[in-house]
XYZ file of C-alpha atoms in Angstrom:
442
model
C -173.870 22.274 19.798
C -170.400 23.743 20.391
C -171.580 27.142 19.147
C -174.548 27.042 21.532
C -172.282 26.224 24.474
C -169.961 29.076 23.547
C -172.912 31.464 23.315
C -174.228 30.449 26.738
C -170.780 30.956 28.248
C -170.557 34.497 26.898
C -174.207 35.428 27.478
C -173.736 36.892 31.007
C -170.973 39.164 29.741
C -173.054 40.275 26.739
C -175.975 41.126 29.006
C -173.774 43.229 31.277
C -172.712 45.316 28.282
C -176.293 46.208 27.388
C -177.743 49.574 28.468
C -179.414 49.318 31.899
C -183.053 49.466 30.703
C -182.575 46.617 28.226
C -180.559 44.426 30.575
C -183.169 44.960 33.291
C -185.870 43.609 31.002
C -183.816 40.510 30.232
C -183.278 39.622 33.892
C -186.114 38.541 36.148
C -186.210 39.361 39.853
C -184.890 35.928 40.798
C -181.777 36.370 38.699
C -182.826 34.103 35.817
C -183.433 35.153 32.250
C -186.850 36.282 31.069
C -189.653 33.860 30.261
C -188.658 33.475 26.632
C -185.331 32.017 27.753
C -186.826 29.665 30.328
C -186.492 29.588 34.102
C -183.053 27.959 34.398
C -180.047 29.707 35.897
C -177.164 30.824 33.743
C -174.355 28.295 33.691
C -171.753 29.083 36.359
C -168.222 27.951 35.648
C -166.002 28.441 38.661
C -166.942 28.964 42.315
C -165.986 32.280 43.899
C -164.814 33.054 47.426
C -165.328 36.669 48.553
C -162.915 38.413 50.946
C -164.534 41.643 52.227
C -163.054 44.985 53.273
C -161.986 45.562 56.853
C -165.195 47.187 58.125
C -167.390 44.287 56.997
C -166.735 41.015 58.914
C -168.711 40.448 62.104
C -167.328 39.407 65.472
C -168.976 37.453 68.289
C -167.776 37.357 71.879
C -168.206 35.175 74.960
C -167.327 36.386 78.452
C -165.941 33.827 80.908
C -165.462 33.944 84.674
C -161.985 35.404 84.120
C -163.449 38.599 82.706
C -163.514 41.579 85.068
C -165.641 44.382 83.607
C -164.594 47.981 84.135
C -168.279 48.961 84.351
C -171.161 46.816 85.711
C -173.079 46.953 82.404
C -170.064 45.546 80.547
C -170.561 42.271 82.403
C -174.212 41.917 81.381
C -173.450 39.043 78.959
C -171.036 37.259 81.262
C -171.775 33.539 81.374
C -174.572 33.837 78.791
C -172.799 32.357 75.785
C -171.975 33.956 72.444
C -173.335 37.392 71.549
C -172.728 39.825 68.644
C -169.860 42.116 69.643
C -169.168 43.872 66.332
C -172.234 43.882 64.088
C -174.884 46.600 64.094
C -173.041 49.545 65.596
C -176.291 51.443 66.198
C -177.094 48.847 68.860
C -173.878 49.824 70.617
C -175.221 53.335 71.135
C -178.798 52.289 71.883
C -177.589 50.118 74.775
C -174.819 52.469 75.929
C -172.298 49.698 75.228
C -169.529 51.763 73.622
C -167.111 51.631 76.619
C -167.736 47.879 76.770
C -167.116 47.200 73.100
C -163.890 49.200 73.288
C -162.785 47.138 76.267
C -163.828 43.750 74.897
C -162.480 44.260 71.371
C -159.122 45.677 72.473
C -156.110 43.381 72.271
C -153.068 43.095 74.500
C -149.531 42.347 73.350
C -147.952 39.262 74.888
C -144.147 39.689 74.763
C -143.619 36.040 75.720
C -145.675 34.740 72.790
C -144.651 37.722 70.652
C -148.216 38.236 69.448
C -151.550 39.850 70.299
C -154.358 38.184 72.236
C -157.786 38.985 73.684
C -158.327 40.608 77.040
C -158.477 38.060 79.916
C -161.881 36.381 80.009
C -162.892 37.485 76.496
C -163.272 34.838 73.799
C -164.049 35.814 70.210
C -165.037 34.182 66.943
C -165.943 35.233 63.397
C -169.455 33.860 62.715
C -170.810 32.210 59.560
C -167.466 31.523 57.920
C -168.014 30.161 54.434
C -171.137 32.167 53.640
C -171.180 35.165 51.309
C -173.766 36.596 53.735
C -171.286 36.529 56.645
C -170.277 40.194 56.330
C -172.473 43.242 56.681
C -172.331 47.015 56.770
C -172.077 48.106 60.398
C -173.854 51.411 59.776
C -177.387 50.879 58.493
C -178.347 53.268 55.688
C -181.981 52.428 54.999
C -182.298 49.910 52.182
C -179.139 51.007 50.401
C -176.676 48.137 50.073
C -173.817 50.562 49.674
C -170.961 48.773 51.359
C -169.373 45.403 51.998
C -169.800 44.023 48.472
C -173.550 43.571 48.991
C -174.374 44.881 45.519
C -171.595 42.793 44.013
C -173.040 39.722 45.697
C -176.469 40.532 44.239
C -174.927 40.973 40.793
C -173.247 37.570 41.085
C -176.510 36.005 42.203
C -178.225 37.592 39.178
C -175.999 35.566 36.846
C -176.567 32.307 38.709
C -174.214 32.201 41.697
C -175.695 30.807 44.927
C -174.543 31.123 48.524
C -172.603 28.129 49.900
C -173.054 26.376 46.567
C -170.985 28.359 44.071
C -170.482 31.555 46.091
C -168.679 31.633 49.429
C -167.328 34.114 51.954
C -164.078 34.208 53.939
C -164.540 36.830 56.694
C -161.675 37.384 59.113
C -161.047 38.918 62.522
C -160.648 42.597 61.606
C -158.269 43.222 64.506
C -155.517 40.858 63.401
C -153.150 40.850 60.460
C -150.390 38.559 59.225
C -147.064 39.753 60.559
C -143.589 39.550 59.121
C -141.679 36.240 58.961
C -140.595 35.008 62.368
C -143.392 36.850 64.169
C -146.311 34.451 64.663
C -150.013 35.108 64.368
C -152.015 32.188 65.692
C -155.256 33.837 64.586
C -154.102 34.124 60.975
C -152.548 30.662 60.981
C -155.975 29.294 61.932
C -157.742 31.609 59.455
C -155.612 30.573 56.485
C -156.136 26.905 57.385
C -159.906 27.502 57.266
C -159.593 29.322 53.935
C -157.647 26.400 52.496
C -160.316 23.963 53.703
C -162.976 26.218 52.162
C -161.146 26.164 48.814
C -161.064 22.360 48.913
C -164.744 22.208 49.846
C -165.851 24.665 47.146
C -163.808 22.871 44.506
C -165.079 19.407 45.456
C -168.667 20.663 45.531
C -168.258 21.957 41.964
C -166.759 18.973 40.164
C -163.201 19.757 41.296
C -163.090 23.054 39.443
C -160.468 25.571 40.571
C -161.625 28.625 42.511
C -161.746 32.349 41.850
C -160.568 34.329 44.893
C -161.970 37.868 44.984
C -160.968 40.467 47.565
C -161.833 44.118 48.078
C -159.597 46.542 50.009
C -158.081 44.746 53.040
C -159.756 41.609 51.702
C -157.476 41.893 48.673
C -154.486 41.913 51.010
C -155.892 38.826 52.762
C -156.161 37.062 49.384
C -152.553 37.834 48.473
C -151.218 36.891 51.906
C -153.093 33.595 51.767
C -152.052 32.697 48.226
C -148.401 33.537 48.828
C -148.268 31.148 51.794
C -149.459 28.174 49.723
C -147.191 25.864 47.691
C -147.065 26.740 44.006
C -148.333 23.309 42.845
C -151.349 23.700 45.140
C -152.119 27.146 43.677
C -151.955 25.833 40.133
C -154.384 23.056 40.990
C -156.937 24.928 43.082
C -156.850 28.610 42.087
C -158.361 29.568 38.763
C -157.931 33.328 39.077
C -157.326 36.084 41.621
C -159.449 39.239 41.328
C -158.172 42.176 43.385
C -160.489 45.168 43.740
C -158.695 48.205 45.203
C -156.523 46.044 47.485
C -154.548 47.710 50.254
C -150.991 47.478 48.897
C -147.866 46.429 50.797
C -146.251 49.548 49.309
C -148.419 51.461 51.771
C -150.658 54.526 51.830
C -150.992 57.662 53.929
C -154.318 56.873 55.605
C -152.608 54.204 57.721
C -150.575 56.904 59.473
C -153.532 59.249 59.903
C -155.701 56.451 61.340
C -152.994 55.634 63.853
C -152.454 59.266 64.792
C -156.036 60.520 65.055
C -158.380 57.530 65.027
C -159.703 55.139 62.371
C -161.878 56.150 59.451
C -162.199 52.487 58.408
C -164.388 51.359 61.327
C -167.264 53.523 62.455
C -169.844 53.879 65.186
C -172.605 56.449 64.522
C -172.057 59.805 66.242
C -168.700 58.678 67.661
C -165.716 60.690 66.384
C -162.706 58.852 65.015
C -160.713 60.004 68.029
C -163.099 58.110 70.317
C -162.094 54.801 68.722
C -158.369 55.542 68.621
C -157.333 53.743 71.862
C -159.022 50.536 70.703
C -157.682 50.868 67.140
C -154.103 51.200 68.325
C -154.288 47.762 69.973
C -155.070 46.099 66.621
C -152.201 44.680 64.538
C -154.329 45.788 61.579
C -153.487 49.386 62.436
C -149.807 48.652 61.886
C -149.987 47.242 58.360
C -149.203 48.947 55.039
C -147.051 51.790 56.311
C -146.003 53.930 53.310
C -142.771 52.401 52.021
C -139.719 54.646 51.756
C -138.941 52.772 48.541
C -142.027 54.367 47.019
C -142.462 57.637 48.932
C -138.771 58.336 49.514
C -138.005 61.282 51.816
C -141.334 62.983 51.049
C -142.861 64.351 54.282
C -145.938 62.242 55.033
C -146.844 63.753 58.406
C -146.055 67.423 59.007
C -146.087 68.986 62.477
C -145.025 72.304 63.950
C -141.771 70.901 65.276
C -140.728 68.317 62.663
C -141.745 66.303 59.605
C -141.924 62.514 59.311
C -141.140 60.525 56.176
C -140.987 56.803 55.495
C -137.551 56.808 57.135
C -138.806 58.216 60.448
C -141.299 55.683 61.805
C -139.440 55.073 65.069
C -139.688 58.753 65.942
C -143.254 59.042 64.655
C -144.555 56.096 66.671
C -142.696 57.330 69.746
C -144.339 60.752 69.324
C -147.728 59.007 69.289
C -146.905 57.197 72.525
C -146.924 53.753 70.924
C -145.385 51.026 73.085
C -141.711 50.210 72.531
C -142.627 46.520 72.148
C -145.020 47.389 69.322
C -142.429 49.582 67.606
C -139.923 46.726 67.667
C -142.510 44.507 66.035
C -143.541 46.938 63.308
C -140.226 48.296 62.112
C -138.629 44.996 60.999
C -141.521 44.452 58.571
C -140.269 44.558 54.999
C -142.699 46.203 52.617
C -142.068 43.869 49.707
C -144.284 42.800 46.830
C -144.932 39.144 46.070
C -147.121 38.426 43.060
C -149.544 35.505 43.495
C -148.145 33.680 40.440
C -151.611 32.681 39.272
C -153.751 34.527 36.682
C -154.665 37.870 38.243
C -156.900 40.845 37.487
C -156.375 44.062 39.444
C -159.024 46.818 39.373
C -158.648 50.238 40.964
C -160.145 53.696 40.871
C -158.029 56.764 40.105
C -158.619 60.453 39.458
C -159.892 61.213 42.967
C -158.293 63.726 45.328
C -156.423 61.572 47.850
C -154.462 62.770 50.889
C -150.712 62.671 50.219
C -149.683 64.495 53.377
C -151.274 65.023 56.811
C -150.547 68.393 58.417
C -150.871 68.913 62.190
C -150.142 72.624 62.491
C -149.943 72.630 66.292
C -148.350 69.171 66.592
C -151.613 68.039 68.180
C -152.630 64.530 67.126
C -155.917 64.857 69.025
C -157.395 66.914 66.178
C -158.014 65.935 62.584
C -155.268 67.182 60.265
C -155.354 69.314 57.161
C -154.259 67.611 53.973
C -152.147 68.105 50.906
C -153.767 66.136 48.098
C -152.576 64.081 45.177
C -154.156 61.448 42.930
C -155.630 58.121 43.962
C -158.957 56.531 44.909
C -159.541 58.629 48.069
C -157.693 56.020 50.153
C -154.844 54.476 48.147
C -152.245 56.902 46.792
C -151.702 56.556 43.052
C -147.909 56.496 43.395
C -148.181 53.447 45.665
C -150.819 51.801 43.479
C -148.666 52.107 40.348
C -145.537 50.859 42.124
C -147.467 47.818 43.360
C -148.971 47.113 39.933
C -145.623 47.539 38.178
C -143.847 45.049 40.427
C -146.641 42.468 40.346
C -146.945 42.742 36.578
C -143.184 42.279 36.150
C -143.107 39.160 38.336
C -146.106 37.595 36.609
C -144.837 38.357 33.093
C -141.410 36.878 33.827
C -143.215 33.578 34.420
C -145.634 34.115 31.523
C -148.625 34.281 33.878
C -151.610 36.462 33.005
C -151.839 39.840 34.757
C -154.364 42.533 33.836
C -154.670 46.000 35.361
C -157.991 47.826 34.934
C -157.952 51.522 35.810
C -161.384 53.081 36.425
C -161.342 56.872 36.317
C -163.210 59.002 38.874
C -164.175 56.101 41.138
C -163.432 55.965 44.868
C -162.151 53.102 47.005
C -165.651 52.188 48.244
C -167.740 53.146 45.208
C -165.943 50.658 42.984
C -168.070 47.780 44.311
C -171.499 49.400 44.361
C -171.927 52.198 41.794
C -173.420 50.949 38.544
C -170.632 51.948 36.144
C -167.673 50.416 38.026
C -169.753 47.441 39.142
C -170.470 46.541 35.510
C -166.749 46.684 34.773
C -165.997 44.500 37.798
C -168.621 41.959 36.744
C -167.309 41.882 33.180
C -163.826 41.092 34.505
C -165.152 38.341 36.777
C -166.942 36.701 33.857
C -163.876 37.070 31.666
C -161.783 35.368 34.366
C -164.340 32.545 34.364
C -163.966 31.927 30.661
C -160.168 32.235 30.318
C -158.182 29.173 29.290
C -154.945 29.618 31.204
C -152.158 27.068 31.183
C -149.830 27.319 34.175
């Protein structure tokens, strides 16, 4: 009987290691095993909460009487309740709503509260919190589930996970980010409280089993920020394992500076250049996170212009050159780019071997054009030097406390492809199932 139980526990992992044609024959369309194995689902051990990348969560809005639209069409939903503000970006173009979405999503800095808030008369919420279906790709690409962990979710469902039963989602407001100590973020205080309640709910629903927290890209940062704000005894009781898939590291990466200078590549509206979203992006605290740390990048020029170069020691001058508000600069610069390991069993997966911008070059000192690049190694987004510094420090902290830490390097895989191409997805799934079966003592 014990041998049978052990076999069933390892069966999902064994199936993932089979060549695609054979594994496809063993799985039916509904995710169960073939007829010879019966119709029952594979046994699922620990519930999983998914934290998506920054382009994936949705955002609803409600316009109150205090809202004064800059254009008549921007007030079309005023007084009509909640409506999707950030969801299918093609709809934004079809209804000529781009100026409105830029206005209604933009934040304003409140120096009295020392934090960011919505425009007057604009209320927002993140819909469907708790569901693994609560985040979607904003750019529709036919039937290809290429982004936002949609293929990963399907792979988890194929081995028996079910939405709101054993599989959950923790979407967040993409505009906000946890700030440094002493600088409040009401939005993230509320968000982390909801995540904690979700952990309790998922655990109680599954016979008080601890949870696996899984985050991709900015979602990985959200996982780490959440875990590191919880008491250690609580973590040991409720968190089985942390799985980080290409997380955005606190050691920083170059794309953050380029996004701020010339518009975001991380959020997209079809046919709208990055520059067209820059004013809105610069109002988001998200845009100010993960600046490349001078402790990692040193005096290396990160942004090169005709008149001067900017390194990790020159952010005051760089932000001033971009025209960023003095209040914002004061808020960003005190942030300490330090690494805090989660101090629970952790698996970290990342792509490498891809040309990744190491330096942005603006030949004419004009930030209104896209720069040329000097390339190094990484996953197309995260610089390898930052990745390795982050991994080294986390590994050291975990090992000093004898807590499991595993780093999985996947060659020739990009930041986005890691969660939907077949080869890396099989590796990711194998690590998730391994985390399920580990017997860690903390």
